[in-house]
Coordinates of C-alpha atoms in Angstrom, one line a residue:
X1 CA -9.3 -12.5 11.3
X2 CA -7.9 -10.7 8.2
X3 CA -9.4 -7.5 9.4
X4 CA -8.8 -7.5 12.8
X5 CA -4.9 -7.8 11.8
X6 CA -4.6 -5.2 9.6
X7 CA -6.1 -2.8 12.0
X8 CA -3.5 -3.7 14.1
X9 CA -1.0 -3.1 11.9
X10 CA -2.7 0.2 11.1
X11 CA -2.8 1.1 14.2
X12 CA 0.3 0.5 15.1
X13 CA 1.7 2.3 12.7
X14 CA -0.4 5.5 13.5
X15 CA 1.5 4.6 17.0
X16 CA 4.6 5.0 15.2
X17 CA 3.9 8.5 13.8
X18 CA 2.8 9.7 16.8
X19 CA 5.9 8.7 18.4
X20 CA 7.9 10.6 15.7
X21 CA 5.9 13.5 15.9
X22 CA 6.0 13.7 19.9
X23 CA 10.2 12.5 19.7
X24 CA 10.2 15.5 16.6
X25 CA 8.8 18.1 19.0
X26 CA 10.8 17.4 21.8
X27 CA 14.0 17.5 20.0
X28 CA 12.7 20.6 18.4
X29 CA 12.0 22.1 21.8
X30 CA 15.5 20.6 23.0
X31 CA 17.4 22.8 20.4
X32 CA 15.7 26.0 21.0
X33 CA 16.6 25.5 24.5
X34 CA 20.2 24.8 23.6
X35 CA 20.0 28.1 21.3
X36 CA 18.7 30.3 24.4
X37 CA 21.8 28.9 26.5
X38 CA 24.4 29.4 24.2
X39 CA 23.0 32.9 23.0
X40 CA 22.7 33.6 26.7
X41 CA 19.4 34.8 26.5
X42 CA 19.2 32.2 29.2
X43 CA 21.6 30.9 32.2
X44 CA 21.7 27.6 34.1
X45 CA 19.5 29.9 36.8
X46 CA 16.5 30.5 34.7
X47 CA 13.3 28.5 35.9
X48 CA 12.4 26.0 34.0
X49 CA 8.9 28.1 33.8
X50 CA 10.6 30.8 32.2
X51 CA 12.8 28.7 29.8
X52 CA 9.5 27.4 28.3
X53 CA 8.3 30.5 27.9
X54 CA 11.0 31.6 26.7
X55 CA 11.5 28.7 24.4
X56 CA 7.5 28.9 23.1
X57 CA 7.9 33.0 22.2
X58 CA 10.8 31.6 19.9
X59 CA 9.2 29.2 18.4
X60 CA 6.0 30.9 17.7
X61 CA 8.4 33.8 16.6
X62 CA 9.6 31.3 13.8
X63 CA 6.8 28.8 13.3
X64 CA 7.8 28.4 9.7
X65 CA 11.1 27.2 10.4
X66 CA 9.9 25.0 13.1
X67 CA 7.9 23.7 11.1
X68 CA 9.6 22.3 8.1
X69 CA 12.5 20.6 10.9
X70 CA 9.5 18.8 11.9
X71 CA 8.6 17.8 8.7
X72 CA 12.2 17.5 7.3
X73 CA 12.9 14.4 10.8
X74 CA 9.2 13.4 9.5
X75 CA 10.3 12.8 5.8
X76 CA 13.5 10.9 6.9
X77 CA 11.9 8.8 8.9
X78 CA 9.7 7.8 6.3
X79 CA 12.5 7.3 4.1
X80 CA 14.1 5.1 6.3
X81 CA 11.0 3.0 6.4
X82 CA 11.1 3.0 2.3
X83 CA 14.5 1.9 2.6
X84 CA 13.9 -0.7 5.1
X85 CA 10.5 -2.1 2.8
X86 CA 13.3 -2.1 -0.1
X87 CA 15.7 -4.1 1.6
X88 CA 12.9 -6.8 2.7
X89 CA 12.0 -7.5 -0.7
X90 CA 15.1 -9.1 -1.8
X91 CA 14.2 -12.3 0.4
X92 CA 10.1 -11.7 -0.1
X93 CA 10.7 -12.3 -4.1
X94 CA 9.4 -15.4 -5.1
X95 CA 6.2 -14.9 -3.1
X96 CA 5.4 -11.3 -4.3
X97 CA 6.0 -12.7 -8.2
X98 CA 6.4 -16.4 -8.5
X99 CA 3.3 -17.5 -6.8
X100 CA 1.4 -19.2 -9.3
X101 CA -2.0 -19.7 -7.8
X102 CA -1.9 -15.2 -8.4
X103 CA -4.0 -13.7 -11.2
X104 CA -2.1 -12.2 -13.7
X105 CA -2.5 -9.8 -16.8
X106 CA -0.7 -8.5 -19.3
X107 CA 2.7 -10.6 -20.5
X108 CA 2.7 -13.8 -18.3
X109 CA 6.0 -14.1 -19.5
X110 CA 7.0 -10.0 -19.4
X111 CA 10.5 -8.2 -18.5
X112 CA 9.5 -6.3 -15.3
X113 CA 6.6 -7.1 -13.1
X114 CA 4.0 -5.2 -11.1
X115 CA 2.4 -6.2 -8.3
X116 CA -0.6 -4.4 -6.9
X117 CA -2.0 -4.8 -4.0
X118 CA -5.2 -3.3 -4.0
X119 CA -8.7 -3.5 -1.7
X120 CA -12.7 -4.1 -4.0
X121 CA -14.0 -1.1 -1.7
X122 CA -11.2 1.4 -2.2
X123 CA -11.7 4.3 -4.5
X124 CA -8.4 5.0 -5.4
X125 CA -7.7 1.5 -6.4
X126 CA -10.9 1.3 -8.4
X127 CA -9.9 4.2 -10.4
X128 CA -6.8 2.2 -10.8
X129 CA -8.0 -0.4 -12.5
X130 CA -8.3 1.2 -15.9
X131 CA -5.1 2.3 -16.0
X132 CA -3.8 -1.1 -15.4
X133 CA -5.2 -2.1 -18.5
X134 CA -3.6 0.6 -20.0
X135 CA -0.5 0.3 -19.5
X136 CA -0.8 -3.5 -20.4
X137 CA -2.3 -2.6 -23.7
X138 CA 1.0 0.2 -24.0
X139 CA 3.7 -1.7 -23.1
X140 CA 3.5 -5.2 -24.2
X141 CA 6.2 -6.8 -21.9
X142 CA 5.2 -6.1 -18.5
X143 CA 3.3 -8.3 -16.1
X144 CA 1.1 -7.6 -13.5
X145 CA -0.2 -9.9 -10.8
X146 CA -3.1 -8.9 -8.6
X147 CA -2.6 -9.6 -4.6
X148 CA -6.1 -8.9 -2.6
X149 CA -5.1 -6.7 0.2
X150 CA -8.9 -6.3 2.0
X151 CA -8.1 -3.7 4.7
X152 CA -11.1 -2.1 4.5
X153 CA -13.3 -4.1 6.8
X154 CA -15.5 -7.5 6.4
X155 CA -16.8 -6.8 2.9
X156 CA -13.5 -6.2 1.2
X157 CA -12.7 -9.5 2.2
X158 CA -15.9 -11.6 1.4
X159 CA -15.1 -9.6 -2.3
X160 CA -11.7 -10.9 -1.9
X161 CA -12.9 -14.2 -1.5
X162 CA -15.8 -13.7 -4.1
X163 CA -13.2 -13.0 -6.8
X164 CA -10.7 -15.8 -6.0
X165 CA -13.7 -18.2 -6.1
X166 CA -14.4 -17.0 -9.7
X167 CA -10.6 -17.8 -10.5
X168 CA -11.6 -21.6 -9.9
X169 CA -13.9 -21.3 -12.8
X170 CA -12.2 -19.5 -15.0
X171 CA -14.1 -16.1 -14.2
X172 CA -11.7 -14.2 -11.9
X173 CA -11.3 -11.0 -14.9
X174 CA -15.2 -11.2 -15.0
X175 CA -15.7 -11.0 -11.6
X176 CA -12.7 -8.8 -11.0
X177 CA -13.6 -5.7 -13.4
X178 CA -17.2 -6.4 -11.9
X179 CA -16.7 -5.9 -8.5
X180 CA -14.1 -2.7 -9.4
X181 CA -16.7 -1.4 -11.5
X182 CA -19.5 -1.6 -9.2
X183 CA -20.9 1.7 -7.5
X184 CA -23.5 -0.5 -5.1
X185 CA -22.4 -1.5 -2.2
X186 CA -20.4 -4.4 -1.6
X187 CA -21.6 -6.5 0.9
X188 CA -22.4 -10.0 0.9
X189 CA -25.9 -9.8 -0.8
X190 CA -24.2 -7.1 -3.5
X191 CA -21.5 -9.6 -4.3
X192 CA -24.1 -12.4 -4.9
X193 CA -25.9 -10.3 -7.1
X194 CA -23.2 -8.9 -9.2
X195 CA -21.6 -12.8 -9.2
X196 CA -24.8 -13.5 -10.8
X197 CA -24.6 -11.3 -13.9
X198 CA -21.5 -13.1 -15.3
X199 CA -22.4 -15.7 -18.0
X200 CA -21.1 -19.3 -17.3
X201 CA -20.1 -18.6 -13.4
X202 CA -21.6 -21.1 -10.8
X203 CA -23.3 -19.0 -8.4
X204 CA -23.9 -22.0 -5.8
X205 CA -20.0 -23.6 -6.6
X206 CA -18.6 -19.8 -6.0
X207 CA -20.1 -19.8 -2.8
X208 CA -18.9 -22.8 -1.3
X209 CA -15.8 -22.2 -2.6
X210 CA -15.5 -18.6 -0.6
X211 CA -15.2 -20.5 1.8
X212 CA -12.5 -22.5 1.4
X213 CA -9.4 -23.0 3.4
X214 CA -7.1 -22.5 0.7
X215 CA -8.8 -18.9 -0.6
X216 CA -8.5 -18.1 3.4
X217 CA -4.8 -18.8 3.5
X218 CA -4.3 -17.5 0.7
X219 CA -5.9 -13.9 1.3
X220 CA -4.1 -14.1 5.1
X221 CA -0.6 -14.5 3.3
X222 CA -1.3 -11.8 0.9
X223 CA -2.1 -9.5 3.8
X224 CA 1.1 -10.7 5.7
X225 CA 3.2 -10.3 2.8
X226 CA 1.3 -6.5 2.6
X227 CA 2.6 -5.6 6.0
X228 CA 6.0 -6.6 6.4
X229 CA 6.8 -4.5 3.7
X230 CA 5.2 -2.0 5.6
X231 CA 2.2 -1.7 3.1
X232 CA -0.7 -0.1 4.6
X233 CA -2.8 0.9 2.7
X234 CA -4.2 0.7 -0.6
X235 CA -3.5 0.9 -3.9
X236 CA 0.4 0.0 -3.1
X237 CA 2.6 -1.3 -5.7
X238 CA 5.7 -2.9 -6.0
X239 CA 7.8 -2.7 -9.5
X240 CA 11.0 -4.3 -9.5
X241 CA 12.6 -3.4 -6.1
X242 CA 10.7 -0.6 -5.4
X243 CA 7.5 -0.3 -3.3
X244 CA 5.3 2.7 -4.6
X245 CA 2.4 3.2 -2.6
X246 CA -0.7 4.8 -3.7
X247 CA -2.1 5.2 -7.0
X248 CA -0.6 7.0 -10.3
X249 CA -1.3 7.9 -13.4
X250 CA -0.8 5.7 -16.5
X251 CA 2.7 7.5 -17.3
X252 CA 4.1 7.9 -14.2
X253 CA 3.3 3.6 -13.9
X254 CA 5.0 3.6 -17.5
X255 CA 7.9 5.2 -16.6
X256 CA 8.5 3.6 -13.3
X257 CA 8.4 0.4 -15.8
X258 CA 10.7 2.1 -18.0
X259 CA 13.2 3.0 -15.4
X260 CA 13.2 -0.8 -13.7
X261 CA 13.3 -2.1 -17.2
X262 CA 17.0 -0.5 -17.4
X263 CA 18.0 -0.7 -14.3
X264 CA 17.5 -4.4 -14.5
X265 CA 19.7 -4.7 -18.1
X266 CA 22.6 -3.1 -16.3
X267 CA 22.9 -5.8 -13.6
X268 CA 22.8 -8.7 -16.4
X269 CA 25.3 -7.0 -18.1

């Protein structure tokens, strides 16, 4: 189950913060300690009641400080996970841009690709959608391919599945800006009826082909792919070896093109 996976993965990785923000505290508790000893304030006598108190008054003394350690251990370890997702791509390559079963748009053929993976039934990739197109329509050599990532419970994946079906007929931008456009709600009897305003698509075929075997392995690979680069949400993008999640204007997409675009001349050079 496609769902029930990426909650797990969800979940653990809400684990994970905990864990740094429980480890984060008691190291910041541990140094405030090991101030009070070596400023004598304390001695190897002191109760361990009163070295908490003790310990507490100073750091309700200097909450601010406290409080950007926390989030200064908080921010490396998140850029340690960035750097870790960065490093996994170099072997996850050919299935993040050379999988040609994907829908693409913009330059099949383009300098620099994007990959976004995105969810029908999230906001923030919704308004993303547009400026997709946008930057397609600006910068002629780029190339985007389109990974369903449907986190977002049941419905995102039978839209998933609703929009791969399309591709088998030729309809997969149709349905696509349809189902990103769309303010009703998506669930199966939503989907039907929005697959049913595009001219030339198959309602009946579309259906039987949702449920496929290939459009199931393909949306449980996507998600797989998704997670071990530690992608957990949605919009997330990846543009040349960098993973960017969440979404972004049209010109910070542009440059982040820009930048990948020269970064990947100096290596051929």
């Amino acid at each position: 189950d496609l769902f029930l996976l990426t909650r797990i993965k969800d979940q653990t990785f809400m684990d994970t913060k905990n864990i740094i923000s429980l480890s984060a505290a008691f190291l910041i508790g541990t140094a405030v300690t090991v101030v009070l000893l070596k400023s004598g304030v304390v001695s190897g006598t002191t109760s361990d009641a009163h070295v908490k108190e003790l310990a507490l008054q100073a750091i309700q003394e200097n909450p601010k400080a406290i409080g950007e350690s926390l989030q200064k251990l908080l921010t490396l370890q998140e850029d340690e996970a960035q750097e870790k997702a960065t490093e996994a791509l170099t072997g996850l390559q050919d299935d993040l841009t050379g999988d040609s079963t994907d829908p693409v748009i913009g330059n099949p053929n383009g300098d620099v690709t994007v990959v976004e993976f995105f969810d029908y039934r999230c906001g923030y990739c919704k308004r993303m959608t547009p400026v997709l197109f946008e930057v397609v329509k600006a910068d002629r050599n780029v190339r985007v391919v389109l990974k369903d990532f449907p986190i977002l419970g049941p419905n995102s994946e039978l839209a998933a599945k609703a929009a791969l079906a399309a591709k088998e007929q030729g309809k997969y931008k149709e349905m696509h800006n349809a189902l990103m456009e769309s303010k009703t709600n998506l669930d199966k009897t939503g989907i039907l009826a929005i697959a049913t305003t595009i001219k030339g698509l198959n309602v009946n075929k579309l259906k039987k082909d949702m449920d496929s075997a290939a459009i199931e392995s393909k949306l449980k690979k996507n998600v797989e792919l998704a997670l071990s680069l530690n992608i957990t949400g949605t919009p997330g993008f990846i543009v040349g070896d960098k993973v960017a999640p969440g979404a972004m204007s049209k010109e910070q997409l542009l440059e982040l093109i820009d930048t990948t675009r020269k970064t990947q001349k100096k290596k051929k050079k």
